[in-house]
PDB file of C-alpha atoms and ligand atoms in Angstrom:
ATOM      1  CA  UNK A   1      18.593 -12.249  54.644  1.00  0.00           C
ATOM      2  CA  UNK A   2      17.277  -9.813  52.212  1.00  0.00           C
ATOM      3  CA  UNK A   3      20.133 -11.517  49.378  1.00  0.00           C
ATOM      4  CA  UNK A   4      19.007 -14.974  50.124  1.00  0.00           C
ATOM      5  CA  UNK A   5      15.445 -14.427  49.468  1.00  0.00           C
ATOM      6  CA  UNK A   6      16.504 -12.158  45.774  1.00  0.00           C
ATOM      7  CA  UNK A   7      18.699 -15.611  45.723  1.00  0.00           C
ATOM      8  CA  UNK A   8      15.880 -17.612  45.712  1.00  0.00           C
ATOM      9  CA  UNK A   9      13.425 -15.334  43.676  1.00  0.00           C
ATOM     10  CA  UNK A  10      15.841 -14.973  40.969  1.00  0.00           C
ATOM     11  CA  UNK A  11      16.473 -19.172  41.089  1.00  0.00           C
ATOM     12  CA  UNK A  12      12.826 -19.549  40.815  1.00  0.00           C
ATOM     13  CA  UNK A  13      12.454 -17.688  38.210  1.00  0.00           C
ATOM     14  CA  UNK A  14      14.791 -19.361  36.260  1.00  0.00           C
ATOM     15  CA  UNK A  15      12.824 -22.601  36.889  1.00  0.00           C
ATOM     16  CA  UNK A  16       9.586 -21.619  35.942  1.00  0.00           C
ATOM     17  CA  UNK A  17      11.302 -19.929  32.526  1.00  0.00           C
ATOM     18  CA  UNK A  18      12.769 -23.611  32.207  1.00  0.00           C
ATOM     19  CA  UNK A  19       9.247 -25.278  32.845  1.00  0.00           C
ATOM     20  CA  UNK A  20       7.722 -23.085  31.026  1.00  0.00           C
ATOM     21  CA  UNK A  21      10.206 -23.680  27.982  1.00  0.00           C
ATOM     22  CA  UNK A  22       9.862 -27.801  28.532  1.00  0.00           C
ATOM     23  CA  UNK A  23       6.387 -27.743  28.696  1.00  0.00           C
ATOM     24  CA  UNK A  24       5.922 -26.050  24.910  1.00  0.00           C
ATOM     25  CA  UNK A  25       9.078 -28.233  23.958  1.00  0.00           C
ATOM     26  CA  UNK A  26       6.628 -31.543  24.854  1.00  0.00           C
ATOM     27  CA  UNK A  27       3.192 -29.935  24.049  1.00  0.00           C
ATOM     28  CA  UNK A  28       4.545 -29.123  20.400  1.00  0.00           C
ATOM     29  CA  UNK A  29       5.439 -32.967  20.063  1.00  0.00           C
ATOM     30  CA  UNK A  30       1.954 -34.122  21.623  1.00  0.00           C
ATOM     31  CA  UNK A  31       0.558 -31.741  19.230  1.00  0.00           C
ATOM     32  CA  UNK A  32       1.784 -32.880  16.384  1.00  0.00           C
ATOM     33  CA  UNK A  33       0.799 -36.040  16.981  1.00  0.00           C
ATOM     34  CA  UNK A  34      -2.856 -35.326  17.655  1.00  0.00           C
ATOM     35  CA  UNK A  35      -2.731 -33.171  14.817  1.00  0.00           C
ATOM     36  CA  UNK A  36      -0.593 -35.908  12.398  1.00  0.00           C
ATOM     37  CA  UNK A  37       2.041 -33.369  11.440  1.00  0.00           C
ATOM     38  CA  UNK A  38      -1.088 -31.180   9.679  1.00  0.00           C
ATOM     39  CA  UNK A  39       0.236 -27.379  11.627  1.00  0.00           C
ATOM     40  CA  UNK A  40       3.056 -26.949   9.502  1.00  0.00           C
ATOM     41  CA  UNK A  41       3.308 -25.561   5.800  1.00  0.00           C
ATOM     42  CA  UNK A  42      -0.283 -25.563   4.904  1.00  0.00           C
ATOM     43  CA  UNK A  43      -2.627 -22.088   5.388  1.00  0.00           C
ATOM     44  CA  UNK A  44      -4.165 -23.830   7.581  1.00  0.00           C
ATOM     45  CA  UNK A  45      -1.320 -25.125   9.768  1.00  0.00           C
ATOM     46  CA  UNK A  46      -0.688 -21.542   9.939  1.00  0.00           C
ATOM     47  CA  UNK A  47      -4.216 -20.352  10.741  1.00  0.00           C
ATOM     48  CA  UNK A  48      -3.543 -22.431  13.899  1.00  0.00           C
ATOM     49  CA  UNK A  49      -0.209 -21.600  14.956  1.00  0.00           C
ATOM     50  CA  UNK A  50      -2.031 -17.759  15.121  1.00  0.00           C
ATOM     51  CA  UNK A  51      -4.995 -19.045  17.183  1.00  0.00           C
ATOM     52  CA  UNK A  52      -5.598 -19.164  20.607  1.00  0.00           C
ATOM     53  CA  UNK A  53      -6.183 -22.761  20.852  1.00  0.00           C
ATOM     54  CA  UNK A  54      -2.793 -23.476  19.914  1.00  0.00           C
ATOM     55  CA  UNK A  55      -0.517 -25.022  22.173  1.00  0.00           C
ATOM     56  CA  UNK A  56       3.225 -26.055  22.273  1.00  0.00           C
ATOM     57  CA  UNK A  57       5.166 -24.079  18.950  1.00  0.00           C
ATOM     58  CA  UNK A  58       3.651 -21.155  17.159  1.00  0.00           C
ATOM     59  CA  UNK A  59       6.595 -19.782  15.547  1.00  0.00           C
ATOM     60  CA  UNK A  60       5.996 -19.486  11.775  1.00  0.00           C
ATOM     61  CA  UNK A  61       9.016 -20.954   9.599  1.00  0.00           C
ATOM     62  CA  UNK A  62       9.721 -17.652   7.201  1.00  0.00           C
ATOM     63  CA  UNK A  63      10.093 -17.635   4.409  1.00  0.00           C
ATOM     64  CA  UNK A  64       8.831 -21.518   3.722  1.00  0.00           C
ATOM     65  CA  UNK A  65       5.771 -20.052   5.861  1.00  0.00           C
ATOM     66  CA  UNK A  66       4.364 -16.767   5.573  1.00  0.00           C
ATOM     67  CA  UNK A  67       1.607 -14.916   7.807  1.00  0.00           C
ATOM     68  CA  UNK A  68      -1.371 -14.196   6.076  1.00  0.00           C
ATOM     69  CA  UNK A  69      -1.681 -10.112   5.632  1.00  0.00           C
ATOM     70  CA  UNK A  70      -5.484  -8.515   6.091  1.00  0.00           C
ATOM     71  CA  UNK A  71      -6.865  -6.931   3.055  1.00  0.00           C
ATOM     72  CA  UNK A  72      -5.916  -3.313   4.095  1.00  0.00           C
ATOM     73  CA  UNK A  73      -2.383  -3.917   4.563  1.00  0.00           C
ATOM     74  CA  UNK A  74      -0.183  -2.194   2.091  1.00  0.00           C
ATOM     75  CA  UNK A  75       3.474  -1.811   0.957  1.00  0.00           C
ATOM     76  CA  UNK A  76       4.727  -0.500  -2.380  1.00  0.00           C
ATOM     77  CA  UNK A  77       2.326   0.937  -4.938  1.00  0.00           C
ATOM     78  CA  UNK A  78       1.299  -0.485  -8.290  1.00  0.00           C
ATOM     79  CA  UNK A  79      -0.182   0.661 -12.111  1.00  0.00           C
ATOM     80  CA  UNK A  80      -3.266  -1.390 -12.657  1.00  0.00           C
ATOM     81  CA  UNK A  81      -3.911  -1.847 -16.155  1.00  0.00           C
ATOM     82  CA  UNK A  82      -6.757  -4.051 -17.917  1.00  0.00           C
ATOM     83  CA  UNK A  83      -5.992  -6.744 -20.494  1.00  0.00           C
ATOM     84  CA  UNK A  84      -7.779  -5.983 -23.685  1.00  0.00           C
ATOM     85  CA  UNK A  85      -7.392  -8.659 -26.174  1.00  0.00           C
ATOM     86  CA  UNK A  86      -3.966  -9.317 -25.107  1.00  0.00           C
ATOM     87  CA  UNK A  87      -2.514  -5.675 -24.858  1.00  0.00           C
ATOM     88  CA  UNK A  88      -2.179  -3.751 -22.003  1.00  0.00           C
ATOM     89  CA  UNK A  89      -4.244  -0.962 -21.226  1.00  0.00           C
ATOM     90  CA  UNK A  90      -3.027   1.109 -18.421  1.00  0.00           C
ATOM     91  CA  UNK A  91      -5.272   3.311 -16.323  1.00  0.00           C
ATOM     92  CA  UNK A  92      -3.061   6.014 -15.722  1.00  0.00           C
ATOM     93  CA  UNK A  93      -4.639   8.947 -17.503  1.00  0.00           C
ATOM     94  CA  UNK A  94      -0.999  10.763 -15.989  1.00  0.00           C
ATOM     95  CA  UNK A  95      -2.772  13.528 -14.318  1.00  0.00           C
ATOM     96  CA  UNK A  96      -0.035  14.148 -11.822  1.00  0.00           C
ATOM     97  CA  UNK A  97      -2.477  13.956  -8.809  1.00  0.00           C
ATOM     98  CA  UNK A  98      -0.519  10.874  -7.332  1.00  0.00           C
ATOM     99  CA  UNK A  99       2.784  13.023  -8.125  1.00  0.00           C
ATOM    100  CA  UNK A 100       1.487  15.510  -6.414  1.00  0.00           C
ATOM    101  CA  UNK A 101       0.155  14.640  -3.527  1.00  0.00           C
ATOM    102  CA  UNK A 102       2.966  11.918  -2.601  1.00  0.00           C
ATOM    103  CA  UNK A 103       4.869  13.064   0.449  1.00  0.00           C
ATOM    104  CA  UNK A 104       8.545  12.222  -0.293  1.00  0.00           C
ATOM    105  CA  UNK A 105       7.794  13.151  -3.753  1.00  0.00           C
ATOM    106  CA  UNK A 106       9.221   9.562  -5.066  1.00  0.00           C
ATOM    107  CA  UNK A 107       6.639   9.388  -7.920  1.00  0.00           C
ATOM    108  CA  UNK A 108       7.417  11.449 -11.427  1.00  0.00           C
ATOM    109  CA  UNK A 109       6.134  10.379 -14.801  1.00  0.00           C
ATOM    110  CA  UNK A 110       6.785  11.716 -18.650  1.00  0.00           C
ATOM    111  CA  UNK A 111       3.645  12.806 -20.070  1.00  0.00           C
ATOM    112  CA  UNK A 112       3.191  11.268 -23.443  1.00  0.00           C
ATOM    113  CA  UNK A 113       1.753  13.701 -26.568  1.00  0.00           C
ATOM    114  CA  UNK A 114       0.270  13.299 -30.302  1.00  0.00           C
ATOM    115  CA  UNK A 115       3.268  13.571 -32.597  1.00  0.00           C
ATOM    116  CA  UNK A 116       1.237  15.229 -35.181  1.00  0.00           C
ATOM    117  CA  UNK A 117      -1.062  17.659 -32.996  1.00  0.00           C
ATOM    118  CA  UNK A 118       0.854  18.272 -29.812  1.00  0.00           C
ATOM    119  CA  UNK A 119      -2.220  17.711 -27.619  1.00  0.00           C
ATOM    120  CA  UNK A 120      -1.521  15.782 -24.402  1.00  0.00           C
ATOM    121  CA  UNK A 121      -2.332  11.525 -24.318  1.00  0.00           C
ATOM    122  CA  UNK A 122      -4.125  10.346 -21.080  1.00  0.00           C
ATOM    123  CA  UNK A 123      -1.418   7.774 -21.217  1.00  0.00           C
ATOM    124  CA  UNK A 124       2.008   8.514 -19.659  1.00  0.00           C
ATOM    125  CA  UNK A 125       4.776   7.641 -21.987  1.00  0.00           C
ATOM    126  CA  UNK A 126       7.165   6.842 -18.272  1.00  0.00           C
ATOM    127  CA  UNK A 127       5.697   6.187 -14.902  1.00  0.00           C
ATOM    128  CA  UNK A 128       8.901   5.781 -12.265  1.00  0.00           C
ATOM    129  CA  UNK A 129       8.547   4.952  -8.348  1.00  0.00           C
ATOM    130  CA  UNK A 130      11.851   5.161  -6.465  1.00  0.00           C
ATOM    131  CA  UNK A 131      10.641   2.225  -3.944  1.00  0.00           C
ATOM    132  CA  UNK A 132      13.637   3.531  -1.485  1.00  0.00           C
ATOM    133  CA  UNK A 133      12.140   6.343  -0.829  1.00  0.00           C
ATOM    134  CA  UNK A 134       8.505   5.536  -0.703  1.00  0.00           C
ATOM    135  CA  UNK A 135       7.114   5.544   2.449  1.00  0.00           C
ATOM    136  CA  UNK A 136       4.074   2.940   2.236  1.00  0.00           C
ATOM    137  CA  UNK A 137       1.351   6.238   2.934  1.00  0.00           C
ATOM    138  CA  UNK A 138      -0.682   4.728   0.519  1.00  0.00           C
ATOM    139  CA  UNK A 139      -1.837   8.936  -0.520  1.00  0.00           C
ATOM    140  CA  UNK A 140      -1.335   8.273  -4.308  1.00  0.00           C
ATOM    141  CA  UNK A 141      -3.680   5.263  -4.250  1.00  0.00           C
ATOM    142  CA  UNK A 142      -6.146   7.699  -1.743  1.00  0.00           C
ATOM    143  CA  UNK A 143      -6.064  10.184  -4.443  1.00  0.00           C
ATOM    144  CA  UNK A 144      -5.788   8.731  -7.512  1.00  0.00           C
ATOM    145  CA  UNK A 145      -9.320   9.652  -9.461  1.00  0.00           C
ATOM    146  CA  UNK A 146      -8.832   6.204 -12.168  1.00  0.00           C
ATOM    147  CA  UNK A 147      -8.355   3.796  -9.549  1.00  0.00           C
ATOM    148  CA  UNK A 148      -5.240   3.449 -11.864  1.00  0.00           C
ATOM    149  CA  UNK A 149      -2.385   3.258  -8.556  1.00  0.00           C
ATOM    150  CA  UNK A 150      -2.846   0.795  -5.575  1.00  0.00           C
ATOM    151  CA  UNK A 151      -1.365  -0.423  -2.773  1.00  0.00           C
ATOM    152  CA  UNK A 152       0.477  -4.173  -3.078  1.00  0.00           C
ATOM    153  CA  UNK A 153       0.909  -6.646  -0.387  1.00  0.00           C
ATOM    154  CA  UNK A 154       3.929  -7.810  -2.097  1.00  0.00           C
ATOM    155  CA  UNK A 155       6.981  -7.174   0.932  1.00  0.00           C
ATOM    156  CA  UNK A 156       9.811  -9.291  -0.570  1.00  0.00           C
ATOM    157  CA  UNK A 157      11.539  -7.079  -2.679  1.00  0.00           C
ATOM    158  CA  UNK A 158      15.249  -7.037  -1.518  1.00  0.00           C
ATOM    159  CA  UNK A 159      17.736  -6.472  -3.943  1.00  0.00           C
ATOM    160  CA  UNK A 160      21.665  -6.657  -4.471  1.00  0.00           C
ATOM    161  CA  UNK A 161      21.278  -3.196  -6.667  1.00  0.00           C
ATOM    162  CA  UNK A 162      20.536   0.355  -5.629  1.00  0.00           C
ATOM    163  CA  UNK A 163      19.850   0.903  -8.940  1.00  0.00           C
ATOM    164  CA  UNK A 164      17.003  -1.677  -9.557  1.00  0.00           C
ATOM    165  CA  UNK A 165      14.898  -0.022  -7.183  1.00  0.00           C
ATOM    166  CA  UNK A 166      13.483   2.703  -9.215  1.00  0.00           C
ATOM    167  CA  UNK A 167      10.673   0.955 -10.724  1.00  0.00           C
ATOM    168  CA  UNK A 168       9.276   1.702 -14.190  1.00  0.00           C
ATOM    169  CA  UNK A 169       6.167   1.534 -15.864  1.00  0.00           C
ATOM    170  CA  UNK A 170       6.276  -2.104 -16.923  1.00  0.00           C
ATOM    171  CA  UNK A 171       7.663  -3.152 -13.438  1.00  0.00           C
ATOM    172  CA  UNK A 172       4.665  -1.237 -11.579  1.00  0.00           C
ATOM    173  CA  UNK A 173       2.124  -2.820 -14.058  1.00  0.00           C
ATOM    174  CA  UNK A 174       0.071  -5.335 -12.645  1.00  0.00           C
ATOM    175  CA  UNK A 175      -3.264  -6.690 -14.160  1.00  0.00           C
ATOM    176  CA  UNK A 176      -7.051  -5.979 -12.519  1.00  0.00           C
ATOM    177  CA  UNK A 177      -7.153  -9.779 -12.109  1.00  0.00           C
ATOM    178  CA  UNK A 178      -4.156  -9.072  -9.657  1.00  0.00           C
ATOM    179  CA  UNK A 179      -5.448  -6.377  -7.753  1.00  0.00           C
ATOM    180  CA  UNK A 180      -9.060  -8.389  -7.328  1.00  0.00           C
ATOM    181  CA  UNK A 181      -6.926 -11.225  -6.180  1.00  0.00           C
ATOM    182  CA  UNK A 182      -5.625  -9.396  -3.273  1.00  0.00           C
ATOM    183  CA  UNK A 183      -7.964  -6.350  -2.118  1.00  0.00           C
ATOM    184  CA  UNK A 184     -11.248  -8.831  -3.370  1.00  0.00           C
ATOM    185  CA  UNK A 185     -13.664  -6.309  -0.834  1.00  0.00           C
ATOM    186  CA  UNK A 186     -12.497  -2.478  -2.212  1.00  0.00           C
ATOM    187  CA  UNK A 187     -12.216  -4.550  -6.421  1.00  0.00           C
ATOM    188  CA  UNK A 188     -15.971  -5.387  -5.585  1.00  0.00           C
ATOM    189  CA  UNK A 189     -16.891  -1.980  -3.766  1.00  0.00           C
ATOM    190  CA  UNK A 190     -15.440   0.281  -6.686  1.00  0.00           C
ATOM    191  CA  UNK A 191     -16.996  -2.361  -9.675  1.00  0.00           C
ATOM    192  CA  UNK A 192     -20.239  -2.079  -8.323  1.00  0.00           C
ATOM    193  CA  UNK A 193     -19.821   1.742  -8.186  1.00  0.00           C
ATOM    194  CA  UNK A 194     -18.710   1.736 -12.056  1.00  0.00           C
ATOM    195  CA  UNK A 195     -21.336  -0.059 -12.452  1.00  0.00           C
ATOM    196  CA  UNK A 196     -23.917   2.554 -10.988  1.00  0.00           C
ATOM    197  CA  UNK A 197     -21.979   5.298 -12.712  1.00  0.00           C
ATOM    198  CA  UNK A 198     -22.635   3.685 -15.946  1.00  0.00           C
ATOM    199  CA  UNK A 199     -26.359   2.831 -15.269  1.00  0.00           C
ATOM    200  CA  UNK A 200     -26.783   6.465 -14.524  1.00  0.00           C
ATOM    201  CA  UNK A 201     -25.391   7.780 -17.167  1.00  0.00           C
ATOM    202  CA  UNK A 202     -26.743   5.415 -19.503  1.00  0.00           C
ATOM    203  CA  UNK A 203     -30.422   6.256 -17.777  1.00  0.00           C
ATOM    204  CA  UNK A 204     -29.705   9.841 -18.243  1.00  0.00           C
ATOM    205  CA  UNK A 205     -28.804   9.899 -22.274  1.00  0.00           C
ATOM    206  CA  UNK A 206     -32.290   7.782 -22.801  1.00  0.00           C
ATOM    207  CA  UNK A 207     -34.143  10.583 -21.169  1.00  0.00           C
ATOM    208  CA  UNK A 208     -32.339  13.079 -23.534  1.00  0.00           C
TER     209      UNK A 208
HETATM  210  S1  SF4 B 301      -1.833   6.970 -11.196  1.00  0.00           S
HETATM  211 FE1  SF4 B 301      -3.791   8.019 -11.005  1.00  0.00          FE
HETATM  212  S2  SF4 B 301      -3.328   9.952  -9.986  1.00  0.00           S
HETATM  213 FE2  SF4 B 301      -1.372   9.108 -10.726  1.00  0.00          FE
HETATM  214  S3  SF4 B 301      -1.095  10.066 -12.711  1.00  0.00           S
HETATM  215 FE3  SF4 B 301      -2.084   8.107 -13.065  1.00  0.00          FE
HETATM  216  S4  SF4 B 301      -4.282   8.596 -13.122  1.00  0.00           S
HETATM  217 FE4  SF4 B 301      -3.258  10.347 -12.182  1.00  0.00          FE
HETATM  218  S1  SF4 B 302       2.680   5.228  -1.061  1.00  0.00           S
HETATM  219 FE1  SF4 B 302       2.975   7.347  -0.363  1.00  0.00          FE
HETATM  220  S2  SF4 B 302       5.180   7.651  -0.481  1.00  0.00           S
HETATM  221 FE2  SF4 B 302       4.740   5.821  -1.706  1.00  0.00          FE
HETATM  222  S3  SF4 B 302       4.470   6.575  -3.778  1.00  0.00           S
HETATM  223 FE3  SF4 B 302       2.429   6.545  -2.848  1.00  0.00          FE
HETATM  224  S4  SF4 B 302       2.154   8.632  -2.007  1.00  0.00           S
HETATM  225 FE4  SF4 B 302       4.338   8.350  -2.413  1.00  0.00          FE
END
């Protein structure tokens, strides 16, 4: 008795995993059609393949697709540097703090000095991330007192090459535009407090 009725619960749920299965199979053709084909490819189409209201398919078609990632979300780190008529300025002072601080230690850089004095540049001469061993803690960006290292929402970065996953100083070097592109809230948080910094200390050298 007890075998017939685990029979029959175990053949029921079958069915209702098969209903279940040919309902979203029709709802994601109904769909479509109320929708004219507009959930698929577009940010949009997206947006509401991740919504409740969705109904029938909500699978995203990686890579053609791609999920939106919040603001916070980070993955390997990079150099910002500022474009001044045409040349690169980095922002990397190479303090070492980043170095420092990183947990795997996966960060080292080559301090760069004045040929003819032998004092120390704020500008490293190498910069090197073995992205293999970083672990995504996002500390060096944390710590970093230029805003000079953040955190990229870049994730596609498989290789064929061991080697080609030590990344330099040009290959870490992104421009501000890129970094206000993609954390737009913390760009406009740590402007406007440049921006203060500067009043202030413009306000106190008047007063002088
Ligand atoms: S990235 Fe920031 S913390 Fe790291 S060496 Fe450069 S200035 Fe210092
Ligand atoms: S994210 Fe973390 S592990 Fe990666 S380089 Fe920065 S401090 Fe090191």
């Amino acid at each position: 008795m007890s075998e017939d009725k685990n029979a029959y619960m175990y053949g029921m749920g079958i069915l209702k995993t098969l209903w279940l299965a040919f309902r979203h199979f029709v709802d994601t053709y109904v769909d479509d059609i109320r929708r004219r084909g507009r959930r698929y490819y577009t940010p949009e189409g997206v947006a509401y393949r991740s919504s409740k209201d969705v109904t029938g398919i909500f699978t995203v078609q990686y890579p053609e697709e791609k999920l939106p990632v919040p603001e916070e979300f980070r993955y390997m780190p990079f150099l910002v540097y500022d474009e001044v008529e045409g040349k690169k300025e980095y922002r990397c002072t190479s303090c070492g703090i980043c170095a420092k601080v990183c947990p795997p230690q996966c960060i080292w850089i080559v301090r760069s000095s004045d040929p003819n004095t032998g004092r120390p540049i704020p500008d490293p001469a190498e910069f090197y991330i073995d992205i293999d061993i970083c672990m995504n803690c996002g500390l060096c960006a944390e710590y970093c007192p230029f805003d000079a290292i953040k955190m990229d929402h870049d994730y596609e970065l498989a290789t064929y090459d061991r080697k080609s996953n030590i990344y330099d100083k040009v290959k870490l070097g992104k421009p501000l535009s890129y970094y206000s592109y993609v954390r737009p809230i913390n760009y406009e948080r740590e402007e406007a407090a440049r921006r203060e910094a500067e009043a202030q200390r413009a306000a106190h050298k008047s007063h002088a």
